[in-house]
C-alpha cells in the first residue's frame, strides 16, 4: 500500500501579519452583523430556512441504513411464510367465487387500503415519498409492482394447466436466473455482485430444492409455452425485488411498499376487467374472514423483500423467500384440518434451500475478507 507524498514544510521565518484565510473564506459573521442574534433552527420551506441571516438551515432527515445480512434474510424468510399463507388464501378465495382474478383484485385492494392507512399514521412513509420527489429516481425504477402483478395473474391462469408443482419449479428457476442477472448488472441497491461459482451453485440448489419439495404432486399438461411464461414470471419477481429495493434505498422501506401497490393494483384491475371478471352475475362472496387477509400478507411480503434486497441482493433474497414459502407450506399442511400432513419432501426442500442461501453468499464473504485485508471494500 503506497502512501501519499507530503510536500516539505517551508523554512521557518518571522511571522508576517496578514489576513486569516479561514476568515476570508467564511465570509462575514452573521452574529456580528446583527448584534445579539443567535442561530436558531428553521422549519423546512420557511423564510428562515432560505437564507435569512442568523438562521441555521435544518439538517436533512436521517435515513436508516440496511440491516445486517443475517437479520435481513431472517425477515425475508418470515415473509416467505406469509407468502405461503397468501397463496393458500388466494387459491381458496378464487375457487369459492369462481374467478381467480377476483382473488388477485381482493389481494391488491387490501394491500392498497393498508398503504393508505400507512400514509396517515407512518411518518416514515410520508418522509420517504417526499424524499423520492426530491431525489427524482429514474421513471423505470417505479415499475417494480408490475412484476408482482404479472406473477399473480400468471398463477391464476397457468397453475390450472401446469399444476402447482411445475409452475412453482419454473417460477423459482426464473427468479434464480433473474436474480443472478440483476445482481450482476447492479440493478439492486447493493451494487454489482459477481457471477461466481458459489452464486450459480446456490441458484441451482434452490431449483433442486423446490423440485424435491414438489415430488409426488400432480403434474398437468407440460405445455412449453406456459412453462416459459412461468419462468418469465419468476424473472419478473426478481426485477420487482430489485426495483422496489432501489425505491426503498432512495426513500424508505415504507415508501417502497407504497409505490409497489400504487403500480401493481391498477395493472391487476385492468387485467381483471379485460378477463370479464366484473361482468356477469355477482359472485357469492364467502363469509370466512381469513380469506380476505391476503392484502395484509402481501404488504408483509413486499416489505420483507425490500429489506432483504438492500442487504443481501436479489438472488439470496429470493432463495430465502423460497425457504420461508416451503416452511410455511409445511406448517399449513401439518396444521390445517384435512391437510395432507407434514411431508418429508417439503421439509428436505426447505432445508436444502437454506443451504442454497448460505452457498450463494459464501464467495461474497471470502472476497470481502480479502478486500478488507487489501484495504478495499466489496459490496454484498
JSON list of C-alpha atoms in Angstrom, two decimals, residues 105-335:
[
{"chain": "A", "resi": 105, "resn": "UNK", "atom": "CA", "xyz": [-58.14, -7.96, -7.01]},
{"chain": "A", "resi": 106, "resn": "UNK", "atom": "CA", "xyz": [-59.01, -8.55, -3.35]},
{"chain": "A", "resi": 107, "resn": "UNK", "atom": "CA", "xyz": [-55.32, -9.10, -2.62]},
{"chain": "A", "resi": 108, "resn": "UNK", "atom": "CA", "xyz": [-54.20, -5.83, -4.17]},
{"chain": "A", "resi": 109, "resn": "UNK", "atom": "CA", "xyz": [-57.10, -3.71, -2.96]},
{"chain": "A", "resi": 110, "resn": "UNK", "atom": "CA", "xyz": [-56.49, -4.92, 0.59]},
{"chain": "A", "resi": 111, "resn": "UNK", "atom": "CA", "xyz": [-52.81, -4.02, 0.32]},
{"chain": "A", "resi": 112, "resn": "UNK", "atom": "CA", "xyz": [-53.64, -0.62, -1.16]},
{"chain": "A", "resi": 113, "resn": "UNK", "atom": "CA", "xyz": [-56.05, 0.10, 1.70]},
{"chain": "A", "resi": 114, "resn": "UNK", "atom": "CA", "xyz": [-53.30, -0.64, 4.21]},
{"chain": "A", "resi": 115, "resn": "UNK", "atom": "CA", "xyz": [-50.93, 1.67, 2.30]},
{"chain": "A", "resi": 116, "resn": "UNK", "atom": "CA", "xyz": [-53.50, 4.48, 2.56]},
{"chain": "A", "resi": 117, "resn": "UNK", "atom": "CA", "xyz": [-53.71, 3.88, 6.31]},
{"chain": "A", "resi": 118, "resn": "UNK", "atom": "CA", "xyz": [-49.91, 3.88, 6.43]},
{"chain": "A", "resi": 119, "resn": "UNK", "atom": "CA", "xyz": [-49.80, 7.29, 4.78]},
{"chain": "A", "resi": 120, "resn": "UNK", "atom": "CA", "xyz": [-51.89, 8.63, 7.64]},
{"chain": "A", "resi": 121, "resn": "UNK", "atom": "CA", "xyz": [-50.05, 7.01, 10.54]},
{"chain": "A", "resi": 122, "resn": "UNK", "atom": "CA", "xyz": [-46.46, 6.35, 9.38]},
{"chain": "A", "resi": 123, "resn": "UNK", "atom": "CA", "xyz": [-44.17, 9.40, 9.20]},
{"chain": "A", "resi": 124, "resn": "UNK", "atom": "CA", "xyz": [-41.51, 7.22, 7.53]},
{"chain": "A", "resi": 125, "resn": "UNK", "atom": "CA", "xyz": [-43.81, 6.57, 4.57]},
{"chain": "A", "resi": 126, "resn": "UNK", "atom": "CA", "xyz": [-44.62, 10.26, 4.08]},
{"chain": "A", "resi": 127, "resn": "UNK", "atom": "CA", "xyz": [-40.98, 11.28, 4.53]},
{"chain": "A", "resi": 128, "resn": "UNK", "atom": "CA", "xyz": [-39.82, 8.57, 2.12]},
{"chain": "A", "resi": 129, "resn": "UNK", "atom": "CA", "xyz": [-42.26, 9.67, -0.58]},
{"chain": "A", "resi": 130, "resn": "UNK", "atom": "CA", "xyz": [-41.19, 13.28, -0.08]},
{"chain": "A", "resi": 131, "resn": "UNK", "atom": "CA", "xyz": [-37.57, 12.20, -0.47]},
{"chain": "A", "resi": 132, "resn": "UNK", "atom": "CA", "xyz": [-38.45, 10.47, -3.73]},
{"chain": "A", "resi": 133, "resn": "UNK", "atom": "CA", "xyz": [-39.95, 13.70, -5.04]},
{"chain": "A", "resi": 134, "resn": "UNK", "atom": "CA", "xyz": [-36.76, 15.50, -4.10]},
{"chain": "A", "resi": 135, "resn": "UNK", "atom": "CA", "xyz": [-34.23, 13.00, -5.48]},
{"chain": "A", "resi": 136, "resn": "UNK", "atom": "CA", "xyz": [-36.26, 12.03, -8.59]},
{"chain": "A", "resi": 137, "resn": "UNK", "atom": "CA", "xyz": [-35.14, 8.42, -9.28]},
{"chain": "A", "resi": 138, "resn": "UNK", "atom": "CA", "xyz": [-35.45, 7.34, -12.94]},
{"chain": "A", "resi": 139, "resn": "UNK", "atom": "CA", "xyz": [-39.01, 6.58, -14.03]},
{"chain": "A", "resi": 140, "resn": "UNK", "atom": "CA", "xyz": [-38.34, 2.90, -14.69]},
{"chain": "A", "resi": 141, "resn": "UNK", "atom": "CA", "xyz": [-37.34, 2.30, -11.07]},
{"chain": "A", "resi": 142, "resn": "UNK", "atom": "CA", "xyz": [-41.01, 2.79, -10.10]},
{"chain": "A", "resi": 143, "resn": "UNK", "atom": "CA", "xyz": [-42.21, -0.18, -12.19]},
{"chain": "A", "resi": 144, "resn": "UNK", "atom": "CA", "xyz": [-41.36, -2.99, -9.76]},
{"chain": "A", "resi": 145, "resn": "UNK", "atom": "CA", "xyz": [-45.01, -3.55, -8.89]},
{"chain": "A", "resi": 146, "resn": "UNK", "atom": "CA", "xyz": [-45.66, -4.77, -12.43]},
{"chain": "A", "resi": 147, "resn": "UNK", "atom": "CA", "xyz": [-43.54, -7.86, -11.71]},
{"chain": "A", "resi": 148, "resn": "UNK", "atom": "CA", "xyz": [-45.70, -8.74, -8.73]},
{"chain": "A", "resi": 149, "resn": "UNK", "atom": "CA", "xyz": [-48.89, -8.16, -10.72]},
{"chain": "A", "resi": 150, "resn": "UNK", "atom": "CA", "xyz": [-47.58, -10.39, -13.52]},
{"chain": "A", "resi": 151, "resn": "UNK", "atom": "CA", "xyz": [-46.86, -13.39, -11.30]},
{"chain": "A", "resi": 152, "resn": "UNK", "atom": "CA", "xyz": [-50.27, -13.12, -9.59]},
{"chain": "A", "resi": 153, "resn": "UNK", "atom": "CA", "xyz": [-52.11, -13.06, -12.92]},
{"chain": "A", "resi": 154, "resn": "UNK", "atom": "CA", "xyz": [-49.94, -15.79, -14.44]},
{"chain": "A", "resi": 155, "resn": "UNK", "atom": "CA", "xyz": [-50.54, -18.02, -11.44]},
{"chain": "A", "resi": 156, "resn": "UNK", "atom": "CA", "xyz": [-54.29, -17.65, -11.82]},
{"chain": "A", "resi": 157, "resn": "UNK", "atom": "CA", "xyz": [-54.25, -18.92, -15.41]},
{"chain": "A", "resi": 158, "resn": "UNK", "atom": "CA", "xyz": [-51.17, -21.14, -15.66]},
{"chain": "A", "resi": 159, "resn": "UNK", "atom": "CA", "xyz": [-51.47, -23.23, -12.47]},
{"chain": "A", "resi": 160, "resn": "UNK", "atom": "CA", "xyz": [-54.72, -24.94, -13.55]},
{"chain": "A", "resi": 161, "resn": "UNK", "atom": "CA", "xyz": [-52.94, -26.20, -16.68]},
{"chain": "A", "resi": 162, "resn": "UNK", "atom": "CA", "xyz": [-49.41, -26.97, -15.48]},
{"chain": "A", "resi": 163, "resn": "UNK", "atom": "CA", "xyz": [-50.20, -27.87, -11.88]},
{"chain": "A", "resi": 164, "resn": "UNK", "atom": "CA", "xyz": [-48.70, -26.26, -8.80]},
{"chain": "A", "resi": 165, "resn": "UNK", "atom": "CA", "xyz": [-45.52, -28.36, -8.91]},
{"chain": "A", "resi": 166, "resn": "UNK", "atom": "CA", "xyz": [-44.38, -27.47, -12.44]},
{"chain": "A", "resi": 167, "resn": "UNK", "atom": "CA", "xyz": [-45.43, -23.83, -12.06]},
{"chain": "A", "resi": 168, "resn": "UNK", "atom": "CA", "xyz": [-43.50, -23.44, -8.80]},
{"chain": "A", "resi": 169, "resn": "UNK", "atom": "CA", "xyz": [-40.35, -25.08, -10.17]},
{"chain": "A", "resi": 170, "resn": "UNK", "atom": "CA", "xyz": [-40.46, -22.93, -13.33]},
{"chain": "A", "resi": 171, "resn": "UNK", "atom": "CA", "xyz": [-41.06, -19.76, -11.30]},
{"chain": "A", "resi": 172, "resn": "UNK", "atom": "CA", "xyz": [-38.14, -20.44, -8.95]},
{"chain": "A", "resi": 173, "resn": "UNK", "atom": "CA", "xyz": [-35.92, -21.23, -11.92]},
{"chain": "A", "resi": 174, "resn": "UNK", "atom": "CA", "xyz": [-36.86, -17.87, -13.43]},
{"chain": "A", "resi": 175, "resn": "UNK", "atom": "CA", "xyz": [-36.34, -15.95, -10.19]},
{"chain": "A", "resi": 176, "resn": "UNK", "atom": "CA", "xyz": [-32.92, -17.58, -9.68]},
{"chain": "A", "resi": 177, "resn": "UNK", "atom": "CA", "xyz": [-31.87, -16.79, -13.24]},
{"chain": "A", "resi": 178, "resn": "UNK", "atom": "CA", "xyz": [-33.23, -13.27, -12.90]},
{"chain": "A", "resi": 179, "resn": "UNK", "atom": "CA", "xyz": [-31.56, -12.81, -9.52]},
{"chain": "A", "resi": 180, "resn": "UNK", "atom": "CA", "xyz": [-28.16, -13.78, -10.92]},
{"chain": "A", "resi": 181, "resn": "UNK", "atom": "CA", "xyz": [-28.57, -11.39, -13.87]},
{"chain": "A", "resi": 182, "resn": "UNK", "atom": "CA", "xyz": [-29.96, -8.48, -11.84]},
{"chain": "A", "resi": 183, "resn": "UNK", "atom": "CA", "xyz": [-27.20, -8.76, -9.23]},
{"chain": "A", "resi": 184, "resn": "UNK", "atom": "CA", "xyz": [-24.58, -8.98, -11.98]},
{"chain": "A", "resi": 185, "resn": "UNK", "atom": "CA", "xyz": [-25.64, -5.72, -13.65]},
{"chain": "A", "resi": 186, "resn": "UNK", "atom": "CA", "xyz": [-26.06, -3.96, -10.29]},
{"chain": "A", "resi": 187, "resn": "UNK", "atom": "CA", "xyz": [-29.76, -3.13, -10.56]},
{"chain": "A", "resi": 188, "resn": "UNK", "atom": "CA", "xyz": [-30.33, -3.73, -6.84]},
{"chain": "A", "resi": 189, "resn": "UNK", "atom": "CA", "xyz": [-29.16, -1.13, -4.28]},
{"chain": "A", "resi": 190, "resn": "UNK", "atom": "CA", "xyz": [-26.27, -3.33, -3.06]},
{"chain": "A", "resi": 191, "resn": "UNK", "atom": "CA", "xyz": [-24.44, -2.74, -6.35]},
{"chain": "A", "resi": 192, "resn": "UNK", "atom": "CA", "xyz": [-22.84, -5.27, -8.67]},
{"chain": "A", "resi": 193, "resn": "UNK", "atom": "CA", "xyz": [-22.31, -8.81, -7.42]},
{"chain": "A", "resi": 194, "resn": "UNK", "atom": "CA", "xyz": [-20.00, -11.02, -9.47]},
{"chain": "A", "resi": 195, "resn": "UNK", "atom": "CA", "xyz": [-21.32, -14.11, -11.26]},
{"chain": "A", "resi": 196, "resn": "UNK", "atom": "CA", "xyz": [-19.25, -16.57, -9.20]},
{"chain": "A", "resi": 197, "resn": "UNK", "atom": "CA", "xyz": [-19.37, -20.35, -8.98]},
{"chain": "A", "resi": 198, "resn": "UNK", "atom": "CA", "xyz": [-20.95, -20.42, -5.50]},
{"chain": "A", "resi": 199, "resn": "UNK", "atom": "CA", "xyz": [-23.69, -18.00, -6.57]},
{"chain": "A", "resi": 200, "resn": "UNK", "atom": "CA", "xyz": [-24.55, -20.12, -9.60]},
{"chain": "A", "resi": 201, "resn": "UNK", "atom": "CA", "xyz": [-24.45, -23.24, -7.41]},
{"chain": "A", "resi": 202, "resn": "UNK", "atom": "CA", "xyz": [-26.77, -21.57, -4.91]},
{"chain": "A", "resi": 203, "resn": "UNK", "atom": "CA", "xyz": [-29.29, -20.79, -7.64]},
{"chain": "A", "resi": 204, "resn": "UNK", "atom": "CA", "xyz": [-29.18, -24.36, -8.94]},
{"chain": "A", "resi": 205, "resn": "UNK", "atom": "CA", "xyz": [-29.57, -25.71, -5.41]},
{"chain": "A", "resi": 206, "resn": "UNK", "atom": "CA", "xyz": [-32.65, -23.56, -4.98]},
{"chain": "A", "resi": 207, "resn": "UNK", "atom": "CA", "xyz": [-34.27, -25.04, -8.08]},
{"chain": "A", "resi": 208, "resn": "UNK", "atom": "CA", "xyz": [-33.31, -28.56, -6.95]},
{"chain": "A", "resi": 209, "resn": "UNK", "atom": "CA", "xyz": [-34.79, -27.90, -3.51]},
{"chain": "A", "resi": 210, "resn": "UNK", "atom": "CA", "xyz": [-38.14, -26.83, -4.95]},
{"chain": "A", "resi": 211, "resn": "UNK", "atom": "CA", "xyz": [-38.14, -29.83, -7.29]},
{"chain": "A", "resi": 212, "resn": "UNK", "atom": "CA", "xyz": [-37.53, -32.11, -4.32]},
{"chain": "A", "resi": 213, "resn": "UNK", "atom": "CA", "xyz": [-40.33, -30.48, -2.34]},
{"chain": "A", "resi": 214, "resn": "UNK", "atom": "CA", "xyz": [-42.80, -31.00, -5.20]},
{"chain": "A", "resi": 215, "resn": "UNK", "atom": "CA", "xyz": [-42.16, -34.73, -5.57]},
{"chain": "A", "resi": 216, "resn": "UNK", "atom": "CA", "xyz": [-45.41, -36.67, -5.63]},
{"chain": "A", "resi": 217, "resn": "UNK", "atom": "CA", "xyz": [-47.52, -33.63, -6.59]},
{"chain": "A", "resi": 218, "resn": "UNK", "atom": "CA", "xyz": [-49.83, -33.90, -9.60]},
{"chain": "A", "resi": 219, "resn": "UNK", "atom": "CA", "xyz": [-48.41, -32.68, -12.90]},
{"chain": "A", "resi": 220, "resn": "UNK", "atom": "CA", "xyz": [-50.63, -31.11, -15.52]},
{"chain": "A", "resi": 221, "resn": "UNK", "atom": "CA", "xyz": [-50.05, -30.70, -19.22]},
{"chain": "A", "resi": 222, "resn": "UNK", "atom": "CA", "xyz": [-46.40, -29.80, -19.87]},
{"chain": "A", "resi": 223, "resn": "UNK", "atom": "CA", "xyz": [-47.14, -27.04, -22.38]},
{"chain": "A", "resi": 224, "resn": "UNK", "atom": "CA", "xyz": [-43.78, -25.50, -23.25]},
{"chain": "A", "resi": 225, "resn": "UNK", "atom": "CA", "xyz": [-45.21, -22.05, -23.82]},
{"chain": "A", "resi": 226, "resn": "UNK", "atom": "CA", "xyz": [-46.83, -21.94, -20.39]},
{"chain": "A", "resi": 227, "resn": "UNK", "atom": "CA", "xyz": [-43.65, -23.22, -18.73]},
{"chain": "A", "resi": 228, "resn": "UNK", "atom": "CA", "xyz": [-41.72, -20.39, -20.36]},
{"chain": "A", "resi": 229, "resn": "UNK", "atom": "CA", "xyz": [-44.38, -17.93, -19.15]},
{"chain": "A", "resi": 230, "resn": "UNK", "atom": "CA", "xyz": [-43.89, -19.21, -15.59]},
{"chain": "A", "resi": 231, "resn": "UNK", "atom": "CA", "xyz": [-40.12, -18.77, -15.97]},
{"chain": "A", "resi": 232, "resn": "UNK", "atom": "CA", "xyz": [-40.71, -15.22, -17.24]},
{"chain": "A", "resi": 233, "resn": "UNK", "atom": "CA", "xyz": [-42.92, -14.58, -14.21]},
{"chain": "A", "resi": 234, "resn": "UNK", "atom": "CA", "xyz": [-40.05, -15.62, -11.96]},
{"chain": "A", "resi": 235, "resn": "UNK", "atom": "CA", "xyz": [-37.75, -13.18, -13.76]},
{"chain": "A", "resi": 236, "resn": "UNK", "atom": "CA", "xyz": [-40.41, -10.52, -13.17]},
{"chain": "A", "resi": 237, "resn": "UNK", "atom": "CA", "xyz": [-40.34, -11.23, -9.44]},
{"chain": "A", "resi": 238, "resn": "UNK", "atom": "CA", "xyz": [-36.55, -10.71, -9.44]},
{"chain": "A", "resi": 239, "resn": "UNK", "atom": "CA", "xyz": [-36.98, -7.38, -11.21]},
{"chain": "A", "resi": 240, "resn": "UNK", "atom": "CA", "xyz": [-39.73, -6.43, -8.76]},
{"chain": "A", "resi": 241, "resn": "UNK", "atom": "CA", "xyz": [-37.41, -7.03, -5.82]},
{"chain": "A", "resi": 242, "resn": "UNK", "atom": "CA", "xyz": [-34.55, -5.06, -7.38]},
{"chain": "A", "resi": 243, "resn": "UNK", "atom": "CA", "xyz": [-36.61, -2.03, -8.42]},
{"chain": "A", "resi": 244, "resn": "UNK", "atom": "CA", "xyz": [-38.56, -1.84, -5.17]},
{"chain": "A", "resi": 245, "resn": "UNK", "atom": "CA", "xyz": [-35.22, -2.08, -3.37]},
{"chain": "A", "resi": 246, "resn": "UNK", "atom": "CA", "xyz": [-33.93, 0.92, -5.32]},
{"chain": "A", "resi": 247, "resn": "UNK", "atom": "CA", "xyz": [-37.01, 2.92, -4.38]},
{"chain": "A", "resi": 248, "resn": "UNK", "atom": "CA", "xyz": [-36.66, 1.99, -0.71]},
{"chain": "A", "resi": 249, "resn": "UNK", "atom": "CA", "xyz": [-32.99, 2.97, -0.74]},
{"chain": "A", "resi": 250, "resn": "UNK", "atom": "CA", "xyz": [-33.84, 6.35, -2.27]},
{"chain": "A", "resi": 251, "resn": "UNK", "atom": "CA", "xyz": [-36.77, 6.96, 0.08]},
{"chain": "A", "resi": 252, "resn": "UNK", "atom": "CA", "xyz": [-37.70, 4.43, 2.76]},
{"chain": "A", "resi": 253, "resn": "UNK", "atom": "CA", "xyz": [-38.89, 0.83, 3.03]},
{"chain": "A", "resi": 254, "resn": "UNK", "atom": "CA", "xyz": [-42.43, 2.06, 3.66]},
{"chain": "A", "resi": 255, "resn": "UNK", "atom": "CA", "xyz": [-42.24, 4.24, 0.53]},
{"chain": "A", "resi": 256, "resn": "UNK", "atom": "CA", "xyz": [-41.09, 1.21, -1.47]},
{"chain": "A", "resi": 257, "resn": "UNK", "atom": "CA", "xyz": [-44.18, -0.73, -0.34]},
{"chain": "A", "resi": 258, "resn": "UNK", "atom": "CA", "xyz": [-46.46, 2.20, -1.21]},
{"chain": "A", "resi": 259, "resn": "UNK", "atom": "CA", "xyz": [-45.01, 2.57, -4.71]},
{"chain": "A", "resi": 260, "resn": "UNK", "atom": "CA", "xyz": [-45.30, -1.18, -5.33]},
{"chain": "A", "resi": 261, "resn": "UNK", "atom": "CA", "xyz": [-49.04, -1.23, -4.64]},
{"chain": "A", "resi": 262, "resn": "UNK", "atom": "CA", "xyz": [-49.64, 2.08, -6.44]},
{"chain": "A", "resi": 263, "resn": "UNK", "atom": "CA", "xyz": [-48.26, 0.44, -9.60]},
{"chain": "A", "resi": 264, "resn": "UNK", "atom": "CA", "xyz": [-49.47, -3.16, -9.25]},
{"chain": "A", "resi": 265, "resn": "UNK", "atom": "CA", "xyz": [-53.09, -2.51, -8.27]},
{"chain": "A", "resi": 266, "resn": "UNK", "atom": "CA", "xyz": [-54.13, -0.64, -11.46]},
{"chain": "A", "resi": 267, "resn": "UNK", "atom": "CA", "xyz": [-52.43, -3.36, -13.52]},
{"chain": "A", "resi": 268, "resn": "UNK", "atom": "CA", "xyz": [-54.35, -6.14, -11.73]},
{"chain": "A", "resi": 269, "resn": "UNK", "atom": "CA", "xyz": [-57.64, -4.23, -12.08]},
{"chain": "A", "resi": 270, "resn": "UNK", "atom": "CA", "xyz": [-57.02, -3.78, -15.80]},
{"chain": "A", "resi": 271, "resn": "UNK", "atom": "CA", "xyz": [-56.32, -7.48, -16.35]},
{"chain": "A", "resi": 272, "resn": "UNK", "atom": "CA", "xyz": [-59.39, -8.46, -14.34]},
{"chain": "A", "resi": 273, "resn": "UNK", "atom": "CA", "xyz": [-61.55, -6.09, -16.39]},
{"chain": "A", "resi": 274, "resn": "UNK", "atom": "CA", "xyz": [-60.19, -7.47, -19.67]},
{"chain": "A", "resi": 275, "resn": "UNK", "atom": "CA", "xyz": [-60.86, -11.00, -18.42]},
{"chain": "A", "resi": 276, "resn": "UNK", "atom": "CA", "xyz": [-64.50, -10.10, -17.77]},
{"chain": "A", "resi": 277, "resn": "UNK", "atom": "CA", "xyz": [-64.26, -10.56, -14.01]},
{"chain": "A", "resi": 278, "resn": "UNK", "atom": "CA", "xyz": [-66.53, -7.54, -13.39]},
{"chain": "A", "resi": 279, "resn": "UNK", "atom": "CA", "xyz": [-69.27, -8.60, -15.80]},
{"chain": "A", "resi": 280, "resn": "UNK", "atom": "CA", "xyz": [-71.98, -11.20, -15.49]},
{"chain": "A", "resi": 281, "resn": "UNK", "atom": "CA", "xyz": [-73.73, -12.25, -12.28]},
{"chain": "A", "resi": 282, "resn": "UNK", "atom": "CA", "xyz": [-72.33, -11.03, -8.99]},
{"chain": "A", "resi": 283, "resn": "UNK", "atom": "CA", "xyz": [-70.15, -13.65, -7.27]},
{"chain": "A", "resi": 284, "resn": "UNK", "atom": "CA", "xyz": [-71.15, -15.15, -3.94]},
{"chain": "A", "resi": 285, "resn": "UNK", "atom": "CA", "xyz": [-68.51, -13.85, -1.54]},
{"chain": "A", "resi": 286, "resn": "UNK", "atom": "CA", "xyz": [-67.73, -16.26, 1.31]},
{"chain": "A", "resi": 287, "resn": "UNK", "atom": "CA", "xyz": [-68.06, -15.23, 4.96]},
{"chain": "A", "resi": 288, "resn": "UNK", "atom": "CA", "xyz": [-64.72, -16.67, 6.18]},
{"chain": "A", "resi": 289, "resn": "UNK", "atom": "CA", "xyz": [-62.70, -13.66, 7.32]},
{"chain": "A", "resi": 290, "resn": "UNK", "atom": "CA", "xyz": [-59.27, -15.20, 6.76]},
{"chain": "A", "resi": 291, "resn": "UNK", "atom": "CA", "xyz": [-59.88, -15.35, 3.01]},
{"chain": "A", "resi": 292, "resn": "UNK", "atom": "CA", "xyz": [-59.57, -11.55, 2.93]},
{"chain": "A", "resi": 293, "resn": "UNK", "atom": "CA", "xyz": [-56.21, -11.29, 4.71]},
{"chain": "A", "resi": 294, "resn": "UNK", "atom": "CA", "xyz": [-54.12, -11.67, 1.56]},
{"chain": "A", "resi": 295, "resn": "UNK", "atom": "CA", "xyz": [-53.68, -7.90, 1.23]},
{"chain": "A", "resi": 296, "resn": "UNK", "atom": "CA", "xyz": [-52.07, -7.63, 4.66]},
{"chain": "A", "resi": 297, "resn": "UNK", "atom": "CA", "xyz": [-49.90, -10.65, 3.86]},
{"chain": "A", "resi": 298, "resn": "UNK", "atom": "CA", "xyz": [-48.90, -9.01, 0.58]},
{"chain": "A", "resi": 299, "resn": "UNK", "atom": "CA", "xyz": [-47.75, -5.87, 2.38]},
{"chain": "A", "resi": 300, "resn": "UNK", "atom": "CA", "xyz": [-45.61, -8.02, 4.69]},
{"chain": "A", "resi": 301, "resn": "UNK", "atom": "CA", "xyz": [-44.12, -9.88, 1.72]},
{"chain": "A", "resi": 302, "resn": "UNK", "atom": "CA", "xyz": [-43.19, -6.74, -0.22]},
{"chain": "A", "resi": 303, "resn": "UNK", "atom": "CA", "xyz": [-41.75, -5.11, 2.91]},
{"chain": "A", "resi": 304, "resn": "UNK", "atom": "CA", "xyz": [-39.63, -8.20, 3.58]},
{"chain": "A", "resi": 305, "resn": "UNK", "atom": "CA", "xyz": [-38.32, -8.19, 0.02]},
{"chain": "A", "resi": 306, "resn": "UNK", "atom": "CA", "xyz": [-37.27, -4.53, 0.01]},
{"chain": "A", "resi": 307, "resn": "UNK", "atom": "CA", "xyz": [-35.48, -5.06, 3.34]},
{"chain": "A", "resi": 308, "resn": "UNK", "atom": "CA", "xyz": [-33.69, -8.16, 2.08]},
{"chain": "A", "resi": 309, "resn": "UNK", "atom": "CA", "xyz": [-32.60, -6.77, -1.28]},
{"chain": "A", "resi": 310, "resn": "UNK", "atom": "CA", "xyz": [-30.94, -3.75, 0.31]},
{"chain": "A", "resi": 311, "resn": "UNK", "atom": "CA", "xyz": [-28.70, -6.02, 2.37]},
{"chain": "A", "resi": 312, "resn": "UNK", "atom": "CA", "xyz": [-28.23, -9.31, 0.51]},
{"chain": "A", "resi": 313, "resn": "UNK", "atom": "CA", "xyz": [-29.02, -8.73, -3.16]},
{"chain": "A", "resi": 314, "resn": "UNK", "atom": "CA", "xyz": [-31.77, -10.26, -5.26]},
{"chain": "A", "resi": 315, "resn": "UNK", "atom": "CA", "xyz": [-30.58, -13.88, -5.58]},
{"chain": "A", "resi": 316, "resn": "UNK", "atom": "CA", "xyz": [-30.15, -14.61, -1.87]},
{"chain": "A", "resi": 317, "resn": "UNK", "atom": "CA", "xyz": [-33.31, -12.69, -1.03]},
{"chain": "A", "resi": 318, "resn": "UNK", "atom": "CA", "xyz": [-35.27, -14.81, -3.49]},
{"chain": "A", "resi": 319, "resn": "UNK", "atom": "CA", "xyz": [-33.81, -18.04, -2.11]},
{"chain": "A", "resi": 320, "resn": "UNK", "atom": "CA", "xyz": [-34.63, -17.02, 1.47]},
{"chain": "A", "resi": 321, "resn": "UNK", "atom": "CA", "xyz": [-38.19, -16.25, 0.37]},
{"chain": "A", "resi": 322, "resn": "UNK", "atom": "CA", "xyz": [-38.49, -19.73, -1.16]},
{"chain": "A", "resi": 323, "resn": "UNK", "atom": "CA", "xyz": [-37.18, -21.30, 2.06]},
{"chain": "A", "resi": 324, "resn": "UNK", "atom": "CA", "xyz": [-39.88, -19.48, 4.00]},
{"chain": "A", "resi": 325, "resn": "UNK", "atom": "CA", "xyz": [-42.53, -20.50, 1.47]},
{"chain": "A", "resi": 326, "resn": "UNK", "atom": "CA", "xyz": [-41.62, -24.17, 1.81]},
{"chain": "A", "resi": 327, "resn": "UNK", "atom": "CA", "xyz": [-41.51, -23.91, 5.59]},
{"chain": "A", "resi": 328, "resn": "UNK", "atom": "CA", "xyz": [-44.88, -22.16, 5.63]},
{"chain": "A", "resi": 329, "resn": "UNK", "atom": "CA", "xyz": [-46.35, -24.80, 3.30]},
{"chain": "A", "resi": 330, "resn": "UNK", "atom": "CA", "xyz": [-45.08, -27.49, 5.66]},
{"chain": "A", "resi": 331, "resn": "UNK", "atom": "CA", "xyz": [-46.81, -25.81, 8.61]},
{"chain": "A", "resi": 332, "resn": "UNK", "atom": "CA", "xyz": [-50.07, -25.36, 6.70]},
{"chain": "A", "resi": 333, "resn": "UNK", "atom": "CA", "xyz": [-50.08, -28.99, 5.57]},
{"chain": "A", "resi": 334, "resn": "UNK", "atom": "CA", "xyz": [-49.49, -30.15, 9.13]},
{"chain": "A", "resi": 335, "resn": "UNK", "atom": "CA", "xyz": [-51.86, -27.80, 10.99]}
]
